[in-house]
PDB file of C-alpha atoms in Angstrom:
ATOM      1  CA  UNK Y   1     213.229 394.187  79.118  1.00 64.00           C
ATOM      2  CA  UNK Y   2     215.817 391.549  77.733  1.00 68.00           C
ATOM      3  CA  UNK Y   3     215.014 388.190  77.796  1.00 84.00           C
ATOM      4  CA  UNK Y   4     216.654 385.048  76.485  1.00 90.00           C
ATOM      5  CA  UNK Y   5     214.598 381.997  75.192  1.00 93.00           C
ATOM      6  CA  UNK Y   6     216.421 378.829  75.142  1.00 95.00           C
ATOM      7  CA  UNK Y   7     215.432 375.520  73.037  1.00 95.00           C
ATOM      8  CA  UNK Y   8     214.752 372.845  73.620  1.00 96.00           C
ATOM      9  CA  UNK Y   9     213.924 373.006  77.230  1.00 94.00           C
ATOM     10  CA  UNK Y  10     214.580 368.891  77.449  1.00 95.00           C
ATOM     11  CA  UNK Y  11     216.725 366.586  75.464  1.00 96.00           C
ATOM     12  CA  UNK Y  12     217.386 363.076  75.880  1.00 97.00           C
ATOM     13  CA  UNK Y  13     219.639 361.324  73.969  1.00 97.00           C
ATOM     14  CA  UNK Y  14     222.075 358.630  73.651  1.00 97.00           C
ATOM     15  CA  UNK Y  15     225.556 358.603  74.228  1.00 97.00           C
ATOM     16  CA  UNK Y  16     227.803 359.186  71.279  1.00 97.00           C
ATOM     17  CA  UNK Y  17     224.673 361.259  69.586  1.00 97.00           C
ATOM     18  CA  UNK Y  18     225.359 364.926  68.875  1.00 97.00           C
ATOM     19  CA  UNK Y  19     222.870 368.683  70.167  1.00 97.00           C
ATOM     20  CA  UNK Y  20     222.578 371.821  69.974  1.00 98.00           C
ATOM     21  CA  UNK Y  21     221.104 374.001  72.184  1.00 98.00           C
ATOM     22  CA  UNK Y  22     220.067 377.297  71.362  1.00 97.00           C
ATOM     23  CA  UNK Y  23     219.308 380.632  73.088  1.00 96.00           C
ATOM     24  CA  UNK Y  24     217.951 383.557  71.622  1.00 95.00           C
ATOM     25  CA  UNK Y  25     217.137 386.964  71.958  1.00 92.00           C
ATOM     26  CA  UNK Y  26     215.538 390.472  70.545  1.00 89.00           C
ATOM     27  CA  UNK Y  27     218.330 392.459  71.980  1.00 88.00           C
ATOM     28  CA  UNK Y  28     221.941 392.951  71.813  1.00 89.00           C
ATOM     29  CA  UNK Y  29     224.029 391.703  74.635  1.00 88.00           C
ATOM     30  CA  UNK Y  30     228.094 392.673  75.428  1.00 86.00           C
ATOM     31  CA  UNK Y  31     228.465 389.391  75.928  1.00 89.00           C
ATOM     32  CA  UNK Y  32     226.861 385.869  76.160  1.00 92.00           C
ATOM     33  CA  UNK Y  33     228.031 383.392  79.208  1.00 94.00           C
ATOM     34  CA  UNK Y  34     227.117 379.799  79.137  1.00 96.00           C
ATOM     35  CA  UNK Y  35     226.830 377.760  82.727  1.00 95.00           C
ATOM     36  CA  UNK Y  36     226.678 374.032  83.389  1.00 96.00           C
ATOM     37  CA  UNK Y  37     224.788 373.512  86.919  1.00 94.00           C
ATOM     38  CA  UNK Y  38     224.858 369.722  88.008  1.00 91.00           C
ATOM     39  CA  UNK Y  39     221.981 368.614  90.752  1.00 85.00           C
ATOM     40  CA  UNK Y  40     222.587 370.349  94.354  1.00 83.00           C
ATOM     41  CA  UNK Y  41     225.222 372.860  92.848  1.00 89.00           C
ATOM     42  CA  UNK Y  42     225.514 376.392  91.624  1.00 91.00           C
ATOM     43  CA  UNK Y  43     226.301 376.793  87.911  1.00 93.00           C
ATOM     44  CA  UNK Y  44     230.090 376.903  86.525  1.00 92.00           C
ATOM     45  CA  UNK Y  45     231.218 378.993  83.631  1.00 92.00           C
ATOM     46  CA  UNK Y  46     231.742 376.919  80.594  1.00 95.00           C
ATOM     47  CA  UNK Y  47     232.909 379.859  78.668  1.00 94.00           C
ATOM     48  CA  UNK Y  48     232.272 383.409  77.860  1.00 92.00           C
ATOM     49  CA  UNK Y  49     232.069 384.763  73.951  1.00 93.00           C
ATOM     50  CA  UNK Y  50     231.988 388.446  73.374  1.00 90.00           C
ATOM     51  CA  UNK Y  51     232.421 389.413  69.554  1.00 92.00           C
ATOM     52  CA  UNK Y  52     229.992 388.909  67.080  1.00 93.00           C
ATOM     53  CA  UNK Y  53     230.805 385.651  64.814  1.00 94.00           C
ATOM     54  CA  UNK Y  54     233.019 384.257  67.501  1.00 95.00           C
ATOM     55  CA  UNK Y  55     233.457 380.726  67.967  1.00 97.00           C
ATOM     56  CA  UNK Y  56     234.857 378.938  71.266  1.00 96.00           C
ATOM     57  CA  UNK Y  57     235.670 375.144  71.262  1.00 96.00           C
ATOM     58  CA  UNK Y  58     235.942 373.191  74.704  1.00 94.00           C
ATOM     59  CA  UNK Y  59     236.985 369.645  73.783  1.00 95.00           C
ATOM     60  CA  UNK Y  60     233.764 368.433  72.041  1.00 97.00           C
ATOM     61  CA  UNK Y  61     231.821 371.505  72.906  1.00 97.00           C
ATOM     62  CA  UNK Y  62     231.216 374.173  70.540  1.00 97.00           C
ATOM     63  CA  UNK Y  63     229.991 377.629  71.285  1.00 97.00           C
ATOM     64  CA  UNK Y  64     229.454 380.485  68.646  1.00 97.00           C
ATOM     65  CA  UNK Y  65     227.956 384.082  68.844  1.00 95.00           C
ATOM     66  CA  UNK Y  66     225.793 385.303  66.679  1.00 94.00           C
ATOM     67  CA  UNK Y  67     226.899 387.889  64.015  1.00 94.00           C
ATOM     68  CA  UNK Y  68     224.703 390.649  65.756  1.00 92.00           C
ATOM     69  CA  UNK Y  69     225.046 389.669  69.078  1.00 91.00           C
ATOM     70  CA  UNK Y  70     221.357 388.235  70.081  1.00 92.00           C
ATOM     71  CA  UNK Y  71     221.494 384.660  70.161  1.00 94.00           C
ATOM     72  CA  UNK Y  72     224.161 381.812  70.508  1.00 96.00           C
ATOM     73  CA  UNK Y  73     224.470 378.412  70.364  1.00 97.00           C
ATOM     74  CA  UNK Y  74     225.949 375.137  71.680  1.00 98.00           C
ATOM     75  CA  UNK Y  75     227.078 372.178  69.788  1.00 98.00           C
ATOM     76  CA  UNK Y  76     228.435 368.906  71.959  1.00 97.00           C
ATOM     77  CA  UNK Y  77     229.858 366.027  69.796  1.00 97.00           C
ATOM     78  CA  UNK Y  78     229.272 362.469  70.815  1.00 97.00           C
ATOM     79  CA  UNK Y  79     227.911 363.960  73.990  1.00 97.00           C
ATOM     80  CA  UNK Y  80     228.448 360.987  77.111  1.00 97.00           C
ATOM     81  CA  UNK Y  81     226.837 360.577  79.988  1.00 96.00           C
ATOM     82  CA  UNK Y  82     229.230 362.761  81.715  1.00 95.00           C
ATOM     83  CA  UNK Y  83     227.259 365.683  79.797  1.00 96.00           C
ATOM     84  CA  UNK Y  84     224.135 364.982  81.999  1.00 96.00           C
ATOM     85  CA  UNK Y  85     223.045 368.712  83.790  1.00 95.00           C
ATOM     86  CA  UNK Y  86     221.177 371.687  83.093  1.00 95.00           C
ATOM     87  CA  UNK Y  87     222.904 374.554  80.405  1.00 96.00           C
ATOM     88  CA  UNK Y  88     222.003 377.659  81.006  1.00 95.00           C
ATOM     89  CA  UNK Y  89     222.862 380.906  78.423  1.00 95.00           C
ATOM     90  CA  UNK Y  90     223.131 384.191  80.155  1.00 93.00           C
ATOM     91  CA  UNK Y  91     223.723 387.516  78.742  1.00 90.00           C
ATOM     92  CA  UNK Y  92     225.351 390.396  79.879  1.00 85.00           C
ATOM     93  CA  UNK Y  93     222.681 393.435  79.549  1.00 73.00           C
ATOM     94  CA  UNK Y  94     223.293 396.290  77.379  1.00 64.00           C
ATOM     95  CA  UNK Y  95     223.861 398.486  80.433  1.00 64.00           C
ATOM     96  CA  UNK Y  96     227.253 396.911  81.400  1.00 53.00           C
ATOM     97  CA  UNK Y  97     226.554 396.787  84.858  1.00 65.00           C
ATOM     98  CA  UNK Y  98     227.385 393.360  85.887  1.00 68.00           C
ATOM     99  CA  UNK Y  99     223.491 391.809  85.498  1.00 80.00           C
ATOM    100  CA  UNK Y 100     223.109 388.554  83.643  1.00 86.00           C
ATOM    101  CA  UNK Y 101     219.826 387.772  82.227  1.00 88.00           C
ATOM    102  CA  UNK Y 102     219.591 383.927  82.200  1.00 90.00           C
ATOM    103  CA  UNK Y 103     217.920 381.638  79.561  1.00 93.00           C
ATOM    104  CA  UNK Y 104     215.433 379.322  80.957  1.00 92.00           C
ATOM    105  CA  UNK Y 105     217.793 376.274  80.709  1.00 93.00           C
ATOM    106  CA  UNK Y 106     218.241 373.241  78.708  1.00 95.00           C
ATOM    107  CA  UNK Y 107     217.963 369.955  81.123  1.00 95.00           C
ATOM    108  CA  UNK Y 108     220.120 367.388  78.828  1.00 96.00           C
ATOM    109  CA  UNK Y 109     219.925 363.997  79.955  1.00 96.00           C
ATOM    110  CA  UNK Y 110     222.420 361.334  78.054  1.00 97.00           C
ATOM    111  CA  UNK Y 111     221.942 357.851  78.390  1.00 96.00           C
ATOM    112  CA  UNK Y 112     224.733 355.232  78.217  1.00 95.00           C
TER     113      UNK Y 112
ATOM    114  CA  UNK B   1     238.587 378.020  91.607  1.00 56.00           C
ATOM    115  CA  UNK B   2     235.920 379.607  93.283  1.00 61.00           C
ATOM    116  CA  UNK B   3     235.916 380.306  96.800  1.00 90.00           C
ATOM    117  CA  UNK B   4     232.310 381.315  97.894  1.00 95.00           C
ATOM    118  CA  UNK B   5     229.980 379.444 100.368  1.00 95.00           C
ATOM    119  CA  UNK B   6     226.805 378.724 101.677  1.00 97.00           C
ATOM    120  CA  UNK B   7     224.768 378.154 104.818  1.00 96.00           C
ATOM    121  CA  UNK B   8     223.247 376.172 105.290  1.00 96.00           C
ATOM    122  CA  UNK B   9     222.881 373.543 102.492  1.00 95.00           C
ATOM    123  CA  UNK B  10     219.762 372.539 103.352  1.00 96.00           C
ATOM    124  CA  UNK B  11     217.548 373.938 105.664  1.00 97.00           C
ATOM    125  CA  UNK B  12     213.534 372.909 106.242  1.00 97.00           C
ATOM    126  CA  UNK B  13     211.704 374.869 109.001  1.00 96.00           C
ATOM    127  CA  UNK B  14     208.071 375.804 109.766  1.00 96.00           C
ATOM    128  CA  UNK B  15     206.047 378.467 108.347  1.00 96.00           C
ATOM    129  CA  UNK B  16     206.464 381.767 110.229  1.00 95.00           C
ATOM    130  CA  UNK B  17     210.495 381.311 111.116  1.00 95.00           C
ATOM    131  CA  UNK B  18     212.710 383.930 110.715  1.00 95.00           C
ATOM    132  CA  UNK B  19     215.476 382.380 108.840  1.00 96.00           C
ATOM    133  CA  UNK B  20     218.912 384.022 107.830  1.00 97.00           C
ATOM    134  CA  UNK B  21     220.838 382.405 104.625  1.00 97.00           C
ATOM    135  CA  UNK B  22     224.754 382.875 104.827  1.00 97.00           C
ATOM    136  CA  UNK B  23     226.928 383.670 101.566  1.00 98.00           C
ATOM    137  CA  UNK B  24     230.777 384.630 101.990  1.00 97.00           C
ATOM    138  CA  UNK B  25     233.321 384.789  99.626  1.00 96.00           C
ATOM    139  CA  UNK B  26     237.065 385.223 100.169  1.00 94.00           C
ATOM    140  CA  UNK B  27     238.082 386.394  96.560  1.00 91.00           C
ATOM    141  CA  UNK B  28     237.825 390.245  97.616  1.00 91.00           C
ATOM    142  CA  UNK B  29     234.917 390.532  94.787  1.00 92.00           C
ATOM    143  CA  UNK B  30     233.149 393.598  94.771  1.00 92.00           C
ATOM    144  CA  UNK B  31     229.684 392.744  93.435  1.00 92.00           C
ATOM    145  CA  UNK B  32     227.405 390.029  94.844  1.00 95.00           C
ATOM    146  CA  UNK B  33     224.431 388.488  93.925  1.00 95.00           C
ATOM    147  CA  UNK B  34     221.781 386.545  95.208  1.00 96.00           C
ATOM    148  CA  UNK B  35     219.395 384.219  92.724  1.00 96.00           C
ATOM    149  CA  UNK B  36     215.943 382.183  93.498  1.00 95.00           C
ATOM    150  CA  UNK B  37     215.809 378.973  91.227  1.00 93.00           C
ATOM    151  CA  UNK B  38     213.648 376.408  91.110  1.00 90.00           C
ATOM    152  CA  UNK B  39     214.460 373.208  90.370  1.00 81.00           C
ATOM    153  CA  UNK B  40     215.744 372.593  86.566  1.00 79.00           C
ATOM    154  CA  UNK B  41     214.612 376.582  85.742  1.00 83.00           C
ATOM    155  CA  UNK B  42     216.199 379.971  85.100  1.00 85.00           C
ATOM    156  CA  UNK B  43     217.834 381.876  88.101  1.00 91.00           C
ATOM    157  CA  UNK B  44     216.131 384.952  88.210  1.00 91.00           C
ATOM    158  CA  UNK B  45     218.148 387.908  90.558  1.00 92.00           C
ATOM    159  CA  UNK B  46     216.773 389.334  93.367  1.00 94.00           C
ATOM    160  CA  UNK B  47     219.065 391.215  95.321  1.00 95.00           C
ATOM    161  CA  UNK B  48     222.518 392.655  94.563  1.00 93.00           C
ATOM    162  CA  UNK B  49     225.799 394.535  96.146  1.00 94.00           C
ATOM    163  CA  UNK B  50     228.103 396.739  94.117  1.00 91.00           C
ATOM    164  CA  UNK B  51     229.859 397.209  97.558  1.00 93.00           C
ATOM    165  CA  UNK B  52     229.876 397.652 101.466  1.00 95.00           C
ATOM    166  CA  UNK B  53     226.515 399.680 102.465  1.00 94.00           C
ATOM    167  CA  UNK B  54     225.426 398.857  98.968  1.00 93.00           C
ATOM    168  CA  UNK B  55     222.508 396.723  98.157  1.00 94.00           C
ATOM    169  CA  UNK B  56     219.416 397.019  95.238  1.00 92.00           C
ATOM    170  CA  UNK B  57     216.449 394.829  94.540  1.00 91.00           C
ATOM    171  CA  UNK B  58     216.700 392.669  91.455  1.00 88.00           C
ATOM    172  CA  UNK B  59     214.110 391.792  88.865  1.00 81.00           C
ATOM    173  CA  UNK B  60     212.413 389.655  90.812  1.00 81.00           C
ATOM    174  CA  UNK B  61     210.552 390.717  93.735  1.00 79.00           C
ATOM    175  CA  UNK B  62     211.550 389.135  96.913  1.00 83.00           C
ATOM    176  CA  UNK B  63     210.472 389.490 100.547  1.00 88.00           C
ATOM    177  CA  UNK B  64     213.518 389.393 101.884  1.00 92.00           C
ATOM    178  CA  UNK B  65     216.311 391.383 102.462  1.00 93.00           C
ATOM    179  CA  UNK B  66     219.960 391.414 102.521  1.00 96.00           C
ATOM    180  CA  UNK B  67     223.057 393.527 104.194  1.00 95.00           C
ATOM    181  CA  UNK B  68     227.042 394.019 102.762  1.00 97.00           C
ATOM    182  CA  UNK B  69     228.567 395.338 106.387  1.00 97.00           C
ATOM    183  CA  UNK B  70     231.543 393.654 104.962  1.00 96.00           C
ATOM    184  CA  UNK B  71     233.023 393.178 101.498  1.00 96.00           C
ATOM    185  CA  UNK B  72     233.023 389.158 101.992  1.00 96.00           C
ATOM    186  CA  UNK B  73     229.582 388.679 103.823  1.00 97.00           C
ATOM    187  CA  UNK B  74     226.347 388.958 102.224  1.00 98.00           C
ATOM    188  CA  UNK B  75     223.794 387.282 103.750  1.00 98.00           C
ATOM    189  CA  UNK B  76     219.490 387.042 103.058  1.00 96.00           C
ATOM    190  CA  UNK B  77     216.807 387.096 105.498  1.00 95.00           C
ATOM    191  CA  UNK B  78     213.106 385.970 105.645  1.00 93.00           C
ATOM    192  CA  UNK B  79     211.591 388.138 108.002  1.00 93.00           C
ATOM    193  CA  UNK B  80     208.813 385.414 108.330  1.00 94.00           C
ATOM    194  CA  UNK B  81     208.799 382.216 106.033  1.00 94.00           C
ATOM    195  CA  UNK B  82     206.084 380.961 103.733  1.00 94.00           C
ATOM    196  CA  UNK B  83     205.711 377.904 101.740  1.00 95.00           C
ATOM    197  CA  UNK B  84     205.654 380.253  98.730  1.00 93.00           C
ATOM    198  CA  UNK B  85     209.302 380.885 100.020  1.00 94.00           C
ATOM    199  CA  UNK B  86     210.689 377.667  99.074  1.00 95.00           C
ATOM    200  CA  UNK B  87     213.072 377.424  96.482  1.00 95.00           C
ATOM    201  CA  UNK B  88     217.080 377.075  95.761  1.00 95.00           C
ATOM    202  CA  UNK B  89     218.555 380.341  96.748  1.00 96.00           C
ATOM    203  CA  UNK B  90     222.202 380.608  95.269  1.00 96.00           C
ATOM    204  CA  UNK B  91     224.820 383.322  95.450  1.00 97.00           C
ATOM    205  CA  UNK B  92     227.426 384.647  93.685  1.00 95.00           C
ATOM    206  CA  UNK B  93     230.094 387.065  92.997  1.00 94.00           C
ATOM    207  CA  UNK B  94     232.067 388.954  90.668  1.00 90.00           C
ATOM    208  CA  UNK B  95     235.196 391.633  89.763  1.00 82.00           C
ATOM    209  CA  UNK B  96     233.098 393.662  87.403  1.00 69.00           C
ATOM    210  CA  UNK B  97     231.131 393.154  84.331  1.00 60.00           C
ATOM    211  CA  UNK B  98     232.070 389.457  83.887  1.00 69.00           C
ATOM    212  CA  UNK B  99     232.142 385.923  85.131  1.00 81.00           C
ATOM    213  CA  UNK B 100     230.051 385.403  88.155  1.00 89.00           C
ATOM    214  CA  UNK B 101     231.183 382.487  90.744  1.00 91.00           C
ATOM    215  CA  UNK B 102     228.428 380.808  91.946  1.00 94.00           C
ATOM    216  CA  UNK B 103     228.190 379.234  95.824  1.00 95.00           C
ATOM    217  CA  UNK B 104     226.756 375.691  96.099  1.00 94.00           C
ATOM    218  CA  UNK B 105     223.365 376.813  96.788  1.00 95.00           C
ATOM    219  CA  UNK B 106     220.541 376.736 100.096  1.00 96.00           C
ATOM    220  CA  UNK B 107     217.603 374.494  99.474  1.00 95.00           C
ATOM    221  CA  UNK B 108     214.768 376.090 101.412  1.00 96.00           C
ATOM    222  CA  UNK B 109     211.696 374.109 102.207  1.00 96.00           C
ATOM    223  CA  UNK B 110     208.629 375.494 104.045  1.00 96.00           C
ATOM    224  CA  UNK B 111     206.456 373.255 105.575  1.00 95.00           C
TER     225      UNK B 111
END
């Protein structure tokens, strides 16, 4: 079974302080999707890295893949208030059949 | 943008209702998905449509079941609602092996 572990579960932090947020895993995935879900709403893609060692900027957020394709991580620079919601990693499973395995989520709070 | 939706938003009902949660997308997506989350946790999938007349459990076992008559309709039923049974139910949809769009959610409450 694949599973993804994400740290830290909770963050709170000020504005204009920087995070990362981690998820990792024993296996390989194709691909490794990160989602931002605000209160009362589905998740939205934030972005979608595929190839080992890739890295993927979205204004101040930074995403990389790990080399061998089981873990990933999220950087946010001078993160605002704006950033408040829940992250959650998901990975594509081996089997390439469309099933995400989701992280357990990273609740980041950011006060002004 | 996404177009998928849910019905209802919010629903509460009594313990022993048969309830029926709605999901339709009009983006002609092949594969849908339906997800139980609670609150601030990990979705965890537990049904899923590769097409019309196609459905599969997920990893997580659920008592309720679903239906794809039609490409753009995929909706979940509790035969007979428990307070175990509430949760955020979400759906979503995708082309193939790739990004899922997510619906707004159903927050189910069992009293």
């Amino acid at each position: 079974t694949q599973l993804l572990e994400q740290s830290p579960q909770f963050l709170s932090i000020q504005e204009g302080e920087n995070l990362t947020v981690y998820c990792n895993s024993s296996s390989v995935f194709s691909s490794l999707q990160w989602y931002r879900q605000e209160p009362g709403e589905g998740p939205v893609l934030l972005v979608t890295v595929v190839t080992g060692g890739e890295v993927k900027k979205l204004k101040r957020l930074t995403f990389q893949f790990g080399d061998a394709r089981k873990d990933s991580s999220l950087h946010i620079t001078a993160a605002q208030p704006g950033d408040t919601g829940l992250y959650l990693c998901a990975g594509l499973n081996s089997g390439n059949t469309g099933k995400l395995i989701f992280g357990q989520g990273t609740t980041l709070q950011v006060k002004p | 943008e996404a177009d998928i939706y849910q019905t209802p938003r919010y629903l509460v009902i009594g313990t022993g209702k048969k309830i029926t949660l709605e999901c339709s997308q009009t983006m002609g997506h092949d594969k849908m998905y339906w997800y139980q989350q609670d609150p601030g946790m990990e979705l965890h999938l537990i049904h899923y449509s590769y097409g019309v007349n196609s459905t599969e459990k997920g990893d997580l076992s659920s008592e309720s079941t679903v239906s794809r008559i039609r490409t753009e309709h995929f909706p979940l039923t509790l035969e007979s609602a428990r307070p175990s049974h509430t949760s955020q139910y979400l759906c979503a949809s995708s082309t193939g092996a790739d990004t899922q769009y997510f619906g707004p959610g159903t927050r189910l409450t069992v009293l």
